[in-house]
Coordinates of C-alpha atoms in Angstrom, one line a residue:
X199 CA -17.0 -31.4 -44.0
X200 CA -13.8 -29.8 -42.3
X201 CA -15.6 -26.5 -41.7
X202 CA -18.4 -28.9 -39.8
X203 CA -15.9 -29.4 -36.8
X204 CA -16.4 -25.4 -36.4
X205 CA -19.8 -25.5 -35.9
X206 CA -19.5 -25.9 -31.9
X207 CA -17.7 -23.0 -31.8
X208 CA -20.7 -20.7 -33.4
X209 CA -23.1 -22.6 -31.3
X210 CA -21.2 -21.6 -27.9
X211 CA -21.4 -17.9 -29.8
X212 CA -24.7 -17.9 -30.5
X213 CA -26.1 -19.6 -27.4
X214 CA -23.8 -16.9 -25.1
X215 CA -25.1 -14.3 -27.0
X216 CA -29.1 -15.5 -26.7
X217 CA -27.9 -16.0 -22.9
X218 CA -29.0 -19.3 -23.2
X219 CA -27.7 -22.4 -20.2
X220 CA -24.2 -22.0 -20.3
X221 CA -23.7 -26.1 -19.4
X222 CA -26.2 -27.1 -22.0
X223 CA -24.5 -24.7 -24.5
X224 CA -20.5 -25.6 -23.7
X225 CA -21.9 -29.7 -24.0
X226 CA -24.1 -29.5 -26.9
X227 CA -21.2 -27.6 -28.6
X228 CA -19.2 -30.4 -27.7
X229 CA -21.1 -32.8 -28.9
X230 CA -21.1 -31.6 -32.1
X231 CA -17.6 -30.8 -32.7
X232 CA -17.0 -34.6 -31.6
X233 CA -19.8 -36.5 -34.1
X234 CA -18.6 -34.0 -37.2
X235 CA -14.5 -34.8 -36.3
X236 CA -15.6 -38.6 -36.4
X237 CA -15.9 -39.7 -32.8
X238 CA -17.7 -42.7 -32.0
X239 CA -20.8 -41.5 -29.5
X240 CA -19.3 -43.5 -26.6
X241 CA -16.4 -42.4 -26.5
X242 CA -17.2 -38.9 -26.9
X243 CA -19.6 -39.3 -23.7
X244 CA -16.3 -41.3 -22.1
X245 CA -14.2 -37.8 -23.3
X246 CA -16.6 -35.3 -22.3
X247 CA -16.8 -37.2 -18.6
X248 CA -13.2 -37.8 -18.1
X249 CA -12.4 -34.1 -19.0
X250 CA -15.4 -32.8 -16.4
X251 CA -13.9 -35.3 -13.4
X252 CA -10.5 -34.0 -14.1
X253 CA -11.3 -30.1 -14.1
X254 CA -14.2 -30.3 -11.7
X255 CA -11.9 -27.8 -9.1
X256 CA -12.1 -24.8 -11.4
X257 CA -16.4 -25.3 -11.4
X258 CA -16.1 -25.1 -7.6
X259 CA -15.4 -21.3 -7.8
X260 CA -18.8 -20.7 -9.1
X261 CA -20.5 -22.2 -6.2
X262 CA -18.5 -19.6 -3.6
X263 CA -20.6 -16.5 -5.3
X264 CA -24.0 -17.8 -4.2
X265 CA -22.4 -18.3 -0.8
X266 CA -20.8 -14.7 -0.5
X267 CA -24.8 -13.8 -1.5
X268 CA -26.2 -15.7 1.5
X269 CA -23.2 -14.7 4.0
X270 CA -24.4 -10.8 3.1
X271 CA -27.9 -11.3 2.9
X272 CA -27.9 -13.1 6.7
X273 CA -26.1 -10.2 8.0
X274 CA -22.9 -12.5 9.0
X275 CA -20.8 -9.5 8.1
X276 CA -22.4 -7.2 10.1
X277 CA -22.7 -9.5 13.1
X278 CA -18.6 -10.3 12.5
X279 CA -18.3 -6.6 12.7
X280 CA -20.3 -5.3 15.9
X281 CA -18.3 -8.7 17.2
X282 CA -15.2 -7.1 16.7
X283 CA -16.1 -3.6 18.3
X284 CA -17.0 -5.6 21.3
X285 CA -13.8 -7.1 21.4
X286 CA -11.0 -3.9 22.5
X287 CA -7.7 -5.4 22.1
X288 CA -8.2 -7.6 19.1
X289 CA -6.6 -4.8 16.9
X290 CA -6.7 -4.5 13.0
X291 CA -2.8 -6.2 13.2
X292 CA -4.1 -9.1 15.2
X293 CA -6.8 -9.8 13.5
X294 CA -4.3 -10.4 10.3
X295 CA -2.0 -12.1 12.3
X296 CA -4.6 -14.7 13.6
X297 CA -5.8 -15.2 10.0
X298 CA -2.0 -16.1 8.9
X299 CA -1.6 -18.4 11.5
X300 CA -5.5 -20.3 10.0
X301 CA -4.3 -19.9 6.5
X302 CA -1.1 -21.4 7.0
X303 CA -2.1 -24.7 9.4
X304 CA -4.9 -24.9 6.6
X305 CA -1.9 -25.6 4.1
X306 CA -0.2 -27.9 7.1
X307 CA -4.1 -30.0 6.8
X308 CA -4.3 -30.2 3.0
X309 CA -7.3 -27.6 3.2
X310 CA -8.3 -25.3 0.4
X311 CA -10.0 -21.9 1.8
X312 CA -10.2 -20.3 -1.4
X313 CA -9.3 -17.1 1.1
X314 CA -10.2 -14.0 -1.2
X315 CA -13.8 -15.4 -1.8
X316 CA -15.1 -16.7 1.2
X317 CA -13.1 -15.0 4.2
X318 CA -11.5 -11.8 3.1
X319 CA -14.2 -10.1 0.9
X320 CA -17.5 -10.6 3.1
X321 CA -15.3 -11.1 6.5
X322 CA -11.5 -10.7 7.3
X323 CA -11.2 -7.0 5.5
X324 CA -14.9 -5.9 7.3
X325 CA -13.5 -7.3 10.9
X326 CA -9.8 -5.4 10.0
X327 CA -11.5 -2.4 9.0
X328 CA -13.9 -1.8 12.2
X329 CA -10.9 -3.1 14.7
X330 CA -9.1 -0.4 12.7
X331 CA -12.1 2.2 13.4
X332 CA -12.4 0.8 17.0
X333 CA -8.5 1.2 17.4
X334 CA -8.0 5.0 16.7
X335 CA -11.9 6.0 17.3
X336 CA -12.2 7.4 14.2
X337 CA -13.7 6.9 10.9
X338 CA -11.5 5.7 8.0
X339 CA -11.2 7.3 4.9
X340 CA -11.4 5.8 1.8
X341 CA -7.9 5.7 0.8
X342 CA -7.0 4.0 4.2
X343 CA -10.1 1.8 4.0
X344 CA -8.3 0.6 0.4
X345 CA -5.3 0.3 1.9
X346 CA -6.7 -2.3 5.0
X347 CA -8.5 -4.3 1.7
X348 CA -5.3 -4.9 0.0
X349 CA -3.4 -5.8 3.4
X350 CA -5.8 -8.3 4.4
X351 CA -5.3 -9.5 0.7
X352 CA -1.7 -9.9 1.0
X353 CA -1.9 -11.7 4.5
X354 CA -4.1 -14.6 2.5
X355 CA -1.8 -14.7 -0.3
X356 CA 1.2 -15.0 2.1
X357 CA -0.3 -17.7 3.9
X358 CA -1.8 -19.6 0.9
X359 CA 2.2 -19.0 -1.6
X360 CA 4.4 -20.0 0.8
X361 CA 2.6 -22.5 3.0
X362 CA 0.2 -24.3 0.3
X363 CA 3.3 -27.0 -0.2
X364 CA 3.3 -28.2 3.8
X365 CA 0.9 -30.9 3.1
X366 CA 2.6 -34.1 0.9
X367 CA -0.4 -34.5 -1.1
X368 CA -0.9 -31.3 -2.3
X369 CA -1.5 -30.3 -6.2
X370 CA 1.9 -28.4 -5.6
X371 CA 4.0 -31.2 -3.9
X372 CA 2.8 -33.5 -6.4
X373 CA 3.6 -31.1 -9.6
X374 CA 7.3 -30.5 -8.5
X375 CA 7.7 -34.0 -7.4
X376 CA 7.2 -35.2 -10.6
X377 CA 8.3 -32.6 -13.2
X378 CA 11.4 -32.9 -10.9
X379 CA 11.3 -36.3 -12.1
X380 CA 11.2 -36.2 -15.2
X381 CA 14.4 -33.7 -15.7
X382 CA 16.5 -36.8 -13.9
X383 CA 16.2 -35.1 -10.7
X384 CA 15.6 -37.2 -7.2
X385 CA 13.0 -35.2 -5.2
X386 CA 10.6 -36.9 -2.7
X387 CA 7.5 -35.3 -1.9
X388 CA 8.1 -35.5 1.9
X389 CA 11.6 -34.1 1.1
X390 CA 9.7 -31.0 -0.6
X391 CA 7.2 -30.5 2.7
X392 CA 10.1 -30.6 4.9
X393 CA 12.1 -27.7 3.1
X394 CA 9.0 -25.8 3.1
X395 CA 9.1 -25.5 6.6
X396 CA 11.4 -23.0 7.3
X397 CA 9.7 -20.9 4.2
X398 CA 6.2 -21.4 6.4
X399 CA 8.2 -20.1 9.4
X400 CA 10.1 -17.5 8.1
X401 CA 6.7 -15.5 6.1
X402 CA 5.2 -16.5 9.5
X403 CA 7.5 -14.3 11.9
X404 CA 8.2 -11.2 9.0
X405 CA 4.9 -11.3 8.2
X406 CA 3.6 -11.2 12.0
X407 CA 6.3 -8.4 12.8
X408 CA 4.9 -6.3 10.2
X409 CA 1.2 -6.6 11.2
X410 CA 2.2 -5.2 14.7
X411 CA 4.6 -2.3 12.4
X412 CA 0.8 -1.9 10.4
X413 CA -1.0 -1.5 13.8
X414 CA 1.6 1.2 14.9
X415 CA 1.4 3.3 11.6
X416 CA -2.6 3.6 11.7
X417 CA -2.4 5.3 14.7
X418 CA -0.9 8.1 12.7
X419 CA -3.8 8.3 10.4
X420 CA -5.4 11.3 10.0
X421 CA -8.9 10.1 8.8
X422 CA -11.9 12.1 7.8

């Protein structure tokens, strides 16, 4: 009977591998694994609801790719690109440095962006790239092009590491707050968004001074 509990594990096997409903697949599979280890039915339908409320965030990812689909599709990328060439002094290092100042009031608000799936892929790093192109009136190469991906990157982890802790509700707050806690430590949440701050401030003006530094170096460029 103990080798009974494994069968969820082959049926998540064998339904991924038939490409079978993923949800029906992971539940059924749990399901089973909770009637062979002894579980009364109710309370494995109590277990298997509890654990989807708790980790329903990480699901949310999934719903950004059909989004990056329709942003594409709709031509909002192309449309945020001919809106950029239109625009002659919005250059590639403003454009980052507008996107850091968003990203980091976002973290002042409590708001998740999820930045590298639904702005920097099908937007930020397009706009950067043709403000880039529009700057020096030449095309990129692809080395260069690679090189504006990753900065735009950066820029959203920057704002999203050192500013996600400016709101006192925040998963991060809370987490510190209390394993703080429970190492006999006094640490209040508000005491944790108010030394973040000068962190917020700080990536804020480096991180701003080096977009201008990046504006100055792509006009050295060669391109192809």
């Amino acid at each position: 009977m103990e080798y009974l509990k494994l069968l969820g594990i082959l049926i998540i096997v064998v339904g991924f591998v038939l490409k079978w409903d993923t949800t029906a697949v992971v539940v059924i599979a749990a399901i089973v694994t909770g009637l062979f280890s002894g579980m009364d039915f109710v309370k494995l339908l109590e277990v298997i609801g509890k654990s989807f409320v708790e980790n329903r965030m990480v699901s949310l990812f999934f719903l950004t790719l059909p989004m990056i689909g329709l942003v594409e599709s709709h031509g909002l990328r192309d449309y945020a690109v001919n809106a950029i060439k239109k625009l002659k002094k919005l250059t590639a290092g403003k454009i980052l440095n507008i996107y850091l100042l968003i990203r980091e009031l976002a973290g002042v608000f409590g708001i998740s962006l999820q930045g590298q799936v639904q702005f920097v892929r099908p937007l930020i790093a397009p706009m950067v790239i043709a403000a880039a192109e529009d700057q020096d009136k030449k095309k990129l190469s692809e080395s260069e092009i690679d090189l504006i991906k990753g900065r735009s990157a950066a820029i959203d982890n920057f704002g999203n590491f050192f500013a996600q802790n400016l709101f006192v509700a925040s998963g991060g707050v809370l987490l510190i707050s209390s394993t703080m806690k429970s190492l006999g430590y006094k640490v209040d949440p508000v005491g944790i968004v108010v030394n973040t701050i000068p962190i917020a401030i700080i990536t804020f003006v480096l991180v701003f001074a080096y977009n201008l530094y990046f504006d100055r170096q792509m006009t050295k460029w060669e391109g192809k």
